Structure formats: C-alpha cells, structure tokens
Amino acid sequence: MLFTTSYTKLIVLYMKKVYIVTIMLFSVLSCRQTCPCTREYLIANFLNNEKYFSMLIDFYNSHDIVNNKEEQFVFTLNRCKDDVDIDIIPYIIDDKKKQISLSNIRANFERCKNILSIYNINIRKSDIASVINCLKSINCRMVRNTNYYSGQIEFIPYQNECKIYHSYIYHKKEISPDIIKFTGKPISSSHLGMHFTLSNESML
C-alpha cells in the first residue's frame, strides 16, 4: 500500500512537470505568433481571417467613414484588448479643428455616442463589440480611414521589435497600376483580397 501511494505521488509529480513544460512551450510559441514581421505570415493571417476584415470594412462603409475627406477616425484596442479608444483627427488641424480622443468607448458609451453623432456616426454597443472582436481576430491593434488614395482603410498589425513594419490597406476602388508600383500586387485573388495590398508602414 505504501509503495502504491509513493508511486502515485511520483506519477502526479511527473504529470505536473509535463504540464508546466507544455504551458511554457505554448507561451513561447504564442509570443512568437503574436509578433509577426514577415509578409508571408501577414498574408496567411489575412487569408485565415477574411471575414473579420470584411466586417470592419462594412462598419466603416455603413457609416460612410471611408469617404470622409475631413477627419480620420482611428479605432485602437486598449491595452487589455477588452475595449477600444477612438481618435478623431482632422486632416488639417487648426484653431477650429482639433484632435478629439475618446477612451474606452464601451465603458463610456453614451458620452462617446453623443460626440460621434456630431460627425453623423450613429453607433450601437453591438458595433463596438464587433470592432473589438474583429481587431482581436485579425491580430491588429488599429483600424483607420486614410487619404493616401481615394477611399482607403488601413489596418495596423501587432509587430514588436520588427525592422520593417507592414500595414494592410483596403482600396475601395480597383487597385490601379500606380498603386501596385508603390504597394505591390493585391494580397490574394479572392474578391476581397483583390482590394487589399500589404504595404510598408515604416522602415528602421
């Protein structure tokens, strides 16, 4: 009986060690996966999560944000990834137009909703929940409309300690040869992928 008890304790101790090692390996691999730097990784991320990219595009289009020529609307996941911050940035900042920053939209929904309504953006709590879920699903920290070309949305992935930073850019209009010259060919041959390029955000 004593032998059986000791043997059982050894088995339990061994299983605990195996469990701990497994968790450590998983953590290491997870850290590597959350800091993608290569175009190959980011293209695979797009292909695996197209529906979430599409949902964010639909959100920007439904509120006509993508065509806004006056302000840039930036939705950024907070540090806990359970809410989003919104920055409203005029393309031309002056005394009459200044940047507005709204923190933790879901937690301060009514106040933020009233401010956004000034810009004819009428959001619901379900919209914010969807934006949070989509950004987490596509491994991006930020989505924003841009004025690089006509009708664009830019998605900024999580990329820590990378020498070259990439961003996904959605082009509402067909990707023209002059765009390809600067940003490369469409990210894939799918209906949505033909409107996306993967661009260099900056180089160190």
Coordinates of N, CA and C in Angstrom, one line a residue:
M1 N 0.8 -1.2 0.0 CA 0.0 0.0 0.0 C 0.9 1.3 0.0
L2 N 1.9 1.3 0.8 CA 2.8 2.4 0.9 C 3.5 2.6 -0.5
F3 N 3.9 1.5 -1.1 CA 4.6 1.6 -2.4 C 3.6 2.2 -3.4
T4 N 2.4 1.8 -3.4 CA 1.4 2.3 -4.3 C 1.2 3.8 -4.2
T5 N 1.1 4.2 -2.9 CA 0.9 5.7 -2.6 C 2.1 6.5 -3.1
S6 N 3.3 6.0 -2.9 CA 4.5 6.7 -3.3 C 4.6 6.7 -4.8
Y7 N 4.2 5.6 -5.5 CA 4.2 5.5 -6.9 C 3.2 6.5 -7.5
T8 N 2.0 6.6 -6.9 CA 1.0 7.6 -7.4 C 1.5 9.0 -7.2
K9 N 2.2 9.3 -6.1 CA 2.7 10.7 -5.9 C 3.8 11.0 -7.0
L10 N 4.6 10.0 -7.4 CA 5.6 10.2 -8.4 C 4.9 10.5 -9.8
I11 N 3.9 9.8 -10.0 CA 3.1 9.9 -11.3 C 2.5 11.3 -11.3
V12 N 1.9 11.7 -10.2 CA 1.3 13.1 -10.2 C 2.4 14.2 -10.3
L13 N 3.5 14.0 -9.7 CA 4.6 15.0 -9.8 C 5.1 15.0 -11.2
Y14 N 5.3 13.9 -11.9 CA 5.7 13.8 -13.2 C 4.7 14.5 -14.2
M15 N 3.4 14.3 -14.0 CA 2.4 14.9 -14.8 C 2.4 16.4 -14.6
K16 N 2.6 16.9 -13.4 CA 2.7 18.3 -13.2 C 3.8 19.0 -13.9
K17 N 5.0 18.3 -13.9 CA 6.2 18.8 -14.7 C 5.9 18.9 -16.2
V18 N 5.3 17.8 -16.7 CA 4.9 17.7 -18.1 C 4.0 18.9 -18.4
Y19 N 3.0 19.1 -17.6 CA 2.0 20.2 -17.8 C 2.7 21.5 -17.8
I20 N 3.6 21.8 -16.9 CA 4.3 23.1 -16.8 C 5.2 23.3 -18.0
V21 N 5.9 22.3 -18.4 CA 6.7 22.4 -19.6 C 5.9 22.7 -20.9
T22 N 4.7 22.0 -21.0 CA 3.8 22.2 -22.1 C 3.3 23.6 -22.1
I23 N 2.9 24.2 -21.0 CA 2.4 25.5 -20.9 C 3.5 26.5 -21.3
M24 N 4.8 26.3 -20.8 CA 5.9 27.1 -21.2 C 6.2 27.2 -22.7
L25 N 6.1 26.0 -23.3 CA 6.4 25.9 -24.7 C 5.3 26.6 -25.5
F26 N 4.0 26.4 -25.0 CA 2.9 27.1 -25.7 C 3.0 28.6 -25.6
S27 N 3.5 29.1 -24.4 CA 3.6 30.5 -24.2 C 4.7 31.1 -25.1
V28 N 5.8 30.3 -25.3 CA 6.9 30.8 -26.2 C 6.4 30.9 -27.6
L29 N 5.7 29.8 -28.0 CA 5.2 29.8 -29.4 C 4.1 30.9 -29.6
S30 N 3.3 31.1 -28.6 CA 2.3 32.2 -28.7 C 2.9 33.5 -28.9
C31 N 4.0 33.8 -28.1 CA 4.6 35.1 -28.2 C 5.2 35.3 -29.6
R32 N 5.8 34.2 -30.1 CA 6.3 34.3 -31.5 C 5.2 34.6 -32.5
Q33 N 4.1 34.0 -32.3 CA 3.0 34.2 -33.3 C 2.3 35.5 -33.2
T34 N 2.4 36.2 -32.0 CA 1.7 37.5 -31.9 C 2.6 38.6 -32.3
C35 N 3.8 38.3 -32.7 CA 4.8 39.4 -33.2 C 5.2 39.1 -34.6
P36 N 4.3 39.0 -35.6 CA 4.7 38.6 -36.9 C 5.3 39.8 -37.6
C37 N 6.4 39.5 -38.4 CA 7.1 40.5 -39.1 C 7.1 40.3 -40.6
T38 N 6.9 39.0 -41.0 CA 7.1 38.7 -42.4 C 5.8 38.9 -43.2
R39 N 6.0 39.2 -44.5 CA 4.9 39.3 -45.4 C 4.1 38.0 -45.5
E40 N 4.8 36.9 -45.5 CA 4.2 35.6 -45.6 C 3.2 35.3 -44.4
Y41 N 3.7 35.7 -43.2 CA 2.8 35.5 -42.1 C 1.6 36.4 -42.1
L42 N 1.8 37.6 -42.5 CA 0.6 38.6 -42.6 C -0.3 38.2 -43.7
I43 N 0.2 37.7 -44.8 CA -0.7 37.3 -45.9 C -1.6 36.1 -45.4
A44 N -0.9 35.1 -44.7 CA -1.6 34.0 -44.2 C -2.7 34.4 -43.2
N45 N -2.3 35.4 -42.3 CA -3.3 35.9 -41.4 C -4.5 36.5 -42.1
F46 N -4.3 37.2 -43.2 CA -5.4 37.8 -43.9 C -6.3 36.7 -44.5
L47 N -5.7 35.7 -45.1 CA -6.4 34.6 -45.7 C -7.2 33.8 -44.7
N48 N -6.7 33.7 -43.5 CA -7.4 32.9 -42.5 C -8.5 33.7 -41.8
N49 N -8.5 35.1 -42.0 CA -9.5 35.9 -41.2 C -10.2 36.9 -42.1
E50 N -10.4 36.6 -43.4 CA -11.0 37.5 -44.3 C -12.3 38.0 -43.9
K51 N -13.1 37.2 -43.2 CA -14.5 37.6 -42.9 C -14.4 38.7 -41.8
Y52 N -13.4 38.7 -41.0 CA -13.3 39.8 -40.0 C -12.8 41.1 -40.6
F53 N -11.9 41.0 -41.6 CA -11.5 42.2 -42.3 C -12.8 42.8 -43.0
S54 N -13.6 41.9 -43.6 CA -14.8 42.3 -44.3 C -15.8 43.0 -43.4
M55 N -15.9 42.5 -42.2 CA -16.8 43.1 -41.2 C -16.4 44.5 -40.8
L56 N -15.1 44.7 -40.6 CA -14.6 46.1 -40.3 C -14.8 47.0 -41.5
I57 N -14.6 46.5 -42.7 CA -14.9 47.3 -43.9 C -16.3 47.7 -44.0
D58 N -17.2 46.8 -43.7 CA -18.6 47.0 -43.7 C -19.0 48.1 -42.7
F59 N -18.4 48.0 -41.5 CA -18.6 49.0 -40.5 C -18.2 50.4 -40.9
Y60 N -17.0 50.5 -41.5 CA -16.6 51.9 -42.0 C -17.4 52.4 -43.1
N61 N -17.9 51.4 -44.0 CA -18.7 51.8 -45.1 C -20.1 52.2 -44.7
S62 N -20.7 51.5 -43.7 CA -22.0 51.7 -43.3 C -22.2 53.1 -42.7
H63 N -21.1 53.6 -42.1 CA -21.2 55.0 -41.5 C -20.5 56.0 -42.4
D64 N -20.2 55.6 -43.6 CA -19.6 56.5 -44.6 C -18.2 57.1 -44.1
I65 N -17.6 56.4 -43.2 CA -16.3 56.9 -42.7 C -15.2 56.8 -43.8
V66 N -15.3 55.8 -44.6 CA -14.2 55.5 -45.6 C -14.1 56.7 -46.6
N67 N -15.2 57.4 -46.8 CA -15.2 58.5 -47.8 C -15.0 59.9 -47.1
N68 N -14.7 59.9 -45.8 CA -14.6 61.2 -45.1 C -13.3 61.9 -45.6
K69 N -13.4 63.1 -46.0 CA -12.3 63.8 -46.5 C -11.8 64.8 -45.5
E70 N -12.5 65.0 -44.4 CA -12.1 66.0 -43.4 C -11.4 65.4 -42.2
E71 N -11.9 64.2 -41.7 CA -11.3 63.6 -40.5 C -10.9 62.2 -40.7
Q72 N -10.0 61.8 -39.9 CA -9.6 60.4 -39.8 C -10.1 59.8 -38.5
F73 N -10.8 58.7 -38.6 CA -11.4 58.0 -37.4 C -10.5 56.8 -37.1
V74 N -9.9 56.8 -36.0 CA -8.9 55.7 -35.6 C -9.5 54.9 -34.4
F75 N -9.8 53.6 -34.6 CA -10.2 52.7 -33.6 C -9.0 51.9 -33.1
T76 N -8.7 52.0 -31.9 CA -7.5 51.3 -31.4 C -7.9 50.4 -30.1
L77 N -7.4 49.2 -30.1 CA -7.7 48.3 -29.0 C -6.9 48.9 -27.8
N78 N -7.6 48.8 -26.6 CA -6.8 49.3 -25.4 C -5.8 48.2 -25.0
R79 N -5.1 48.4 -23.9 CA -4.0 47.5 -23.5 C -4.6 46.1 -23.1
C80 N -5.8 46.1 -22.5 CA -6.4 44.9 -22.1 C -7.1 44.2 -23.2
K81 N -7.3 44.8 -24.3 CA -8.0 44.3 -25.5 C -9.4 44.0 -25.2
D82 N -10.0 44.7 -24.3 CA -11.5 44.5 -24.0 C -12.3 45.7 -24.3
D83 N -11.7 46.7 -24.9 CA -12.4 47.9 -25.3 C -11.6 48.7 -26.3
V84 N -12.1 49.7 -26.9 CA -11.4 50.5 -27.9 C -11.4 51.9 -27.6
D85 N -10.3 52.6 -28.0 CA -10.2 54.1 -27.9 C -10.5 54.6 -29.3
I86 N -11.0 55.8 -29.4 CA -11.2 56.4 -30.7 C -10.6 57.8 -30.8
D87 N -9.8 58.0 -31.8 CA -9.2 59.3 -32.1 C -9.8 59.9 -33.3
I88 N -10.3 61.1 -33.3 CA -10.9 61.8 -34.4 C -9.9 62.9 -34.8
I89 N -9.2 62.7 -35.9 CA -8.1 63.6 -36.3 C -8.4 64.3 -37.6
P90 N -8.5 65.6 -37.5 CA -8.7 66.4 -38.7 C -7.5 66.3 -39.6
Y91 N -7.7 66.1 -40.9 CA -6.5 66.1 -41.8 C -5.8 67.4 -41.8
I92 N -6.5 68.5 -41.6 CA -5.9 69.8 -41.4 C -6.3 70.3 -40.1
I93 N -5.3 70.4 -39.1 CA -5.6 70.8 -37.8 C -5.3 72.3 -37.7
D94 N -6.4 73.0 -37.1 CA -6.2 74.5 -36.9 C -7.0 74.8 -35.6
D95 N -7.2 76.1 -35.4 CA -7.9 76.6 -34.2 C -9.3 76.1 -34.1
K96 N -9.9 75.9 -35.3 CA -11.3 75.4 -35.3 C -11.4 73.9 -35.2
K97 N -10.4 73.2 -35.8 CA -10.5 71.8 -35.8 C -9.3 71.2 -35.1
K98 N -9.6 70.5 -34.0 CA -8.5 69.9 -33.2 C -8.8 68.4 -33.0
Q99 N -7.8 67.6 -32.7 CA -8.0 66.2 -32.4 C -8.8 65.9 -31.2
I100 N -9.7 65.0 -31.3 CA -10.6 64.5 -30.2 C -10.2 63.1 -29.9
S101 N -9.9 62.8 -28.6 CA -9.6 61.5 -28.2 C -10.6 61.0 -27.2
L102 N -11.1 59.8 -27.5 CA -12.1 59.2 -26.6 C -11.6 57.8 -26.1
S103 N -11.6 57.6 -24.8 CA -11.0 56.4 -24.3 C -12.1 55.4 -23.8
N104 N -11.8 54.1 -24.0 CA -12.7 53.0 -23.5 C -14.2 53.3 -23.9
I105 N -14.5 53.2 -25.2 CA -15.8 53.6 -25.7 C -16.9 52.8 -25.1
R106 N -16.7 51.5 -24.9 CA -17.8 50.6 -24.4 C -18.1 51.1 -22.9
A107 N -17.1 51.4 -22.2 CA -17.3 51.8 -20.8 C -17.9 53.2 -20.6
N108 N -17.7 54.1 -21.7 CA -18.2 55.4 -21.7 C -19.0 55.7 -22.9
F109 N -19.9 54.7 -23.1 CA -20.6 54.7 -24.4 C -21.5 55.9 -24.7
E110 N -22.3 56.3 -23.7 CA -23.3 57.4 -24.0 C -22.6 58.7 -24.4
R111 N -21.5 59.0 -23.6 CA -20.8 60.3 -23.9 C -20.1 60.2 -25.3
C112 N -19.5 59.0 -25.6 CA -18.9 58.9 -26.9 C -19.9 58.8 -28.1
K113 N -21.0 58.2 -27.8 CA -22.0 58.2 -28.8 C -22.5 59.6 -29.2
N114 N -22.7 60.4 -28.2 CA -23.1 61.8 -28.5 C -22.1 62.6 -29.3
I115 N -20.8 62.4 -29.0 CA -19.7 63.1 -29.7 C -19.7 62.6 -31.1
L116 N -19.8 61.3 -31.3 CA -19.7 60.7 -32.7 C -20.9 61.1 -33.5
S117 N -22.0 61.3 -32.9 CA -23.2 61.7 -33.6 C -23.0 63.1 -34.3
I118 N -22.2 63.9 -33.8 CA -21.9 65.2 -34.4 C -21.3 65.0 -35.8
Y119 N -20.6 63.9 -36.0 CA -20.0 63.5 -37.3 C -20.9 62.6 -38.1
N120 N -22.2 62.5 -37.7 CA -23.1 61.7 -38.4 C -22.8 60.2 -38.3
I121 N -22.1 59.8 -37.2 CA -21.8 58.4 -36.9 C -22.6 58.0 -35.8
N122 N -23.6 57.1 -36.0 CA -24.5 56.7 -35.0 C -24.2 55.2 -34.7
I123 N -23.4 55.0 -33.7 CA -23.0 53.6 -33.3 C -23.9 53.0 -32.3
R124 N -23.9 51.7 -32.2 CA -24.5 50.9 -31.2 C -23.5 50.2 -30.4
K125 N -23.8 49.7 -29.2 CA -22.9 49.0 -28.4 C -22.5 47.7 -29.1
S126 N -23.4 47.1 -29.9 CA -23.0 45.9 -30.7 C -22.0 46.2 -31.7
D127 N -21.9 47.5 -32.2 CA -20.9 47.9 -33.2 C -19.5 47.8 -32.5
I128 N -19.5 48.4 -31.3 CA -18.2 48.4 -30.6 C -17.7 47.0 -30.3
A129 N -18.6 46.2 -29.8 CA -18.3 44.8 -29.5 C -17.7 44.1 -30.8
S130 N -18.3 44.4 -31.9 CA -17.9 43.8 -33.2 C -16.5 44.3 -33.6
V131 N -16.3 45.6 -33.4 CA -14.9 46.1 -33.8 C -13.9 45.5 -32.9
I132 N -14.1 45.4 -31.6 CA -13.2 44.8 -30.7 C -12.9 43.3 -31.1
N133 N -13.9 42.6 -31.3 CA -13.8 41.2 -31.7 C -13.0 41.0 -33.0
C134 N -13.3 41.9 -34.0 CA -12.7 41.8 -35.3 C -11.2 42.1 -35.2
L135 N -10.8 43.2 -34.5 CA -9.4 43.6 -34.3 C -8.6 42.5 -33.7
K136 N -9.2 41.9 -32.6 CA -8.5 40.8 -32.0 C -8.4 39.6 -32.9
S137 N -9.4 39.3 -33.7 CA -9.4 38.1 -34.6 C -8.4 38.3 -35.7
I138 N -8.2 39.5 -36.2 CA -7.2 39.8 -37.3 C -5.8 40.1 -36.8
N139 N -5.6 40.1 -35.5 CA -4.3 40.4 -34.9 C -3.8 41.8 -35.2
C140 N -4.8 42.7 -35.2 CA -4.4 44.1 -35.5 C -4.8 45.0 -34.2
R141 N -4.0 46.0 -34.0 CA -4.2 46.9 -32.9 C -5.0 48.1 -33.3
M142 N -5.1 48.4 -34.6 CA -5.7 49.6 -35.0 C -6.3 49.5 -36.4
V143 N -7.4 50.3 -36.6 CA -8.0 50.4 -38.0 C -8.4 51.9 -38.1
R144 N -8.1 52.4 -39.4 CA -8.4 53.8 -39.6 C -8.6 54.1 -41.1
N145 N -9.4 55.1 -41.4 CA -9.5 55.6 -42.8 C -8.3 56.5 -43.1
T146 N -8.0 56.5 -44.3 CA -6.8 57.2 -44.7 C -7.1 58.0 -46.0
N147 N -6.2 59.0 -46.3 CA -6.4 59.8 -47.5 C -5.2 59.6 -48.4
Y148 N -4.6 58.4 -48.4 CA -3.4 58.1 -49.3 C -3.9 58.2 -50.7
Y149 N -5.0 57.5 -50.9 CA -5.7 57.5 -52.2 C -7.2 57.7 -52.0
S150 N -8.0 57.4 -52.9 CA -9.5 57.6 -52.7 C -10.1 56.4 -52.1
G151 N -10.7 56.6 -50.9 CA -11.5 55.5 -50.3 C -10.6 54.4 -49.8
Q152 N -9.9 54.6 -48.7 CA -9.0 53.6 -48.2 C -9.2 53.3 -46.7
I153 N -8.9 52.1 -46.2 CA -8.9 51.8 -44.8 C -7.6 51.1 -44.5
E154 N -6.9 51.5 -43.5 CA -5.7 50.9 -43.1 C -5.8 50.1 -41.8
F155 N -5.2 48.9 -41.8 CA -5.2 48.0 -40.6 C -3.7 47.9 -40.2
I156 N -3.5 48.2 -38.9 CA -2.1 48.1 -38.4 C -2.0 46.9 -37.5
P157 N -1.2 45.9 -37.9 CA -1.0 44.7 -37.1 C -0.1 44.9 -35.9
Y158 N -0.1 43.9 -35.0 CA 0.8 43.9 -33.9 C 2.2 43.4 -34.4
Q159 N 3.2 44.3 -34.3 CA 4.5 43.9 -34.8 C 5.6 44.5 -33.9
N160 N 6.0 43.7 -32.9 CA 7.0 44.2 -32.0 C 8.4 43.8 -32.4
E161 N 9.3 44.8 -32.2 CA 10.7 44.6 -32.5 C 11.0 44.1 -33.9
C162 N 10.3 44.7 -34.9 CA 10.5 44.4 -36.3 C 11.3 45.5 -36.9
K163 N 12.1 45.1 -37.9 CA 12.9 46.1 -38.6 C 12.0 46.8 -39.7
I164 N 11.1 46.0 -40.3 CA 10.2 46.5 -41.3 C 8.8 46.3 -40.8
Y165 N 8.0 47.4 -40.8 CA 6.6 47.3 -40.3 C 5.7 47.4 -41.5
H166 N 4.7 46.5 -41.5 CA 3.7 46.4 -42.6 C 2.3 46.8 -42.1
S167 N 1.5 47.3 -43.0 CA 0.1 47.5 -42.7 C -0.7 47.0 -43.9
Y168 N -1.9 46.6 -43.6 CA -2.9 46.2 -44.6 C -3.6 47.4 -45.1
I169 N -3.8 47.6 -46.4 CA -4.5 48.7 -46.9 C -5.6 48.2 -47.8
Y170 N -6.9 48.6 -47.5 CA -8.0 48.3 -48.3 C -8.3 49.4 -49.3
H171 N -8.4 49.1 -50.5 CA -8.7 50.1 -51.5 C -10.1 49.9 -52.0
K172 N -11.0 50.9 -51.8 CA -12.4 50.8 -52.2 C -12.5 50.6 -53.7
K173 N -11.7 51.4 -54.4 CA -11.7 51.3 -55.9 C -10.7 50.2 -56.3
E174 N -10.8 49.8 -57.6 CA -9.9 48.8 -58.1 C -8.4 49.3 -58.0
I175 N -7.5 48.4 -57.6 CA -6.1 48.7 -57.5 C -5.5 49.0 -58.8
S176 N -5.0 50.3 -59.0 CA -4.5 50.7 -60.3 C -3.0 50.4 -60.3
P177 N -2.4 50.5 -61.6 CA -1.0 50.2 -61.7 C -0.1 51.1 -60.9
D178 N -0.5 52.4 -60.7 CA 0.3 53.3 -59.9 C 0.4 52.9 -58.5
I179 N -0.7 52.3 -58.0 CA -0.8 51.8 -56.6 C 0.1 50.6 -56.5
I180 N 0.0 49.7 -57.4 CA 0.9 48.5 -57.4 C 2.3 48.8 -57.4
K181 N 2.7 49.9 -58.1 CA 4.1 50.3 -58.2 C 4.7 50.7 -56.8
F182 N 3.8 51.2 -55.9 CA 4.3 51.6 -54.6 C 4.0 50.6 -53.5
T183 N 2.9 49.8 -53.6 CA 2.5 48.9 -52.5 C 2.5 47.4 -52.9
G184 N 2.7 47.1 -54.2 CA 2.8 45.7 -54.6 C 1.4 45.3 -55.1
K185 N 1.4 44.0 -55.5 CA 0.2 43.4 -56.1 C -0.9 43.2 -55.0
P186 N -2.1 42.9 -55.4 CA -3.2 42.5 -54.4 C -2.7 41.4 -53.6
I187 N -3.2 41.3 -52.3 CA -2.8 40.4 -51.4 C -3.2 38.9 -51.7
S188 N -4.3 38.8 -52.4 CA -4.8 37.5 -52.8 C -5.7 37.6 -54.0
S189 N -6.1 36.5 -54.6 CA -7.0 36.5 -55.7 C -8.5 36.4 -55.4
S190 N -8.8 36.4 -54.1 CA -10.2 36.4 -53.6 C -10.9 37.7 -53.9
H191 N -12.2 37.8 -53.9 CA -12.9 39.0 -54.2 C -12.5 40.1 -53.2
L192 N -12.3 39.8 -52.0 CA -11.8 40.9 -51.0 C -10.3 41.1 -51.2
G193 N -9.6 40.0 -51.3 CA -8.1 40.1 -51.5 C -7.7 41.0 -52.6
M194 N -8.5 41.1 -53.7 CA -8.1 41.9 -54.8 C -8.2 43.4 -54.5
H195 N -8.8 43.7 -53.4 CA -8.9 45.1 -53.0 C -7.9 45.5 -51.9
F196 N -7.0 44.5 -51.5 CA -6.0 44.7 -50.4 C -4.6 44.7 -50.9
T197 N -3.8 45.5 -50.4 CA -2.3 45.4 -50.5 C -1.7 45.4 -49.2
L198 N -0.5 44.8 -49.1 CA 0.3 44.8 -47.9 C 1.4 45.7 -48.0
S199 N 1.4 46.8 -47.3 CA 2.4 47.9 -47.6 C 3.4 48.1 -46.4
N200 N 4.5 48.6 -46.7 CA 5.5 49.0 -45.7 C 5.0 50.3 -45.0
E201 N 4.8 50.2 -43.7 CA 4.4 51.4 -42.9 C 5.6 52.2 -42.6
S202 N 6.7 51.6 -42.2 CA 7.9 52.4 -42.0 C 9.1 51.4 -41.9
M203 N 10.3 51.9 -42.1 CA 11.5 51.1 -42.0 C 12.4 51.7 -41.0
L204 N 13.1 50.8 -40.2 CA 14.1 51.3 -39.3 C 15.5 51.0 -39.8

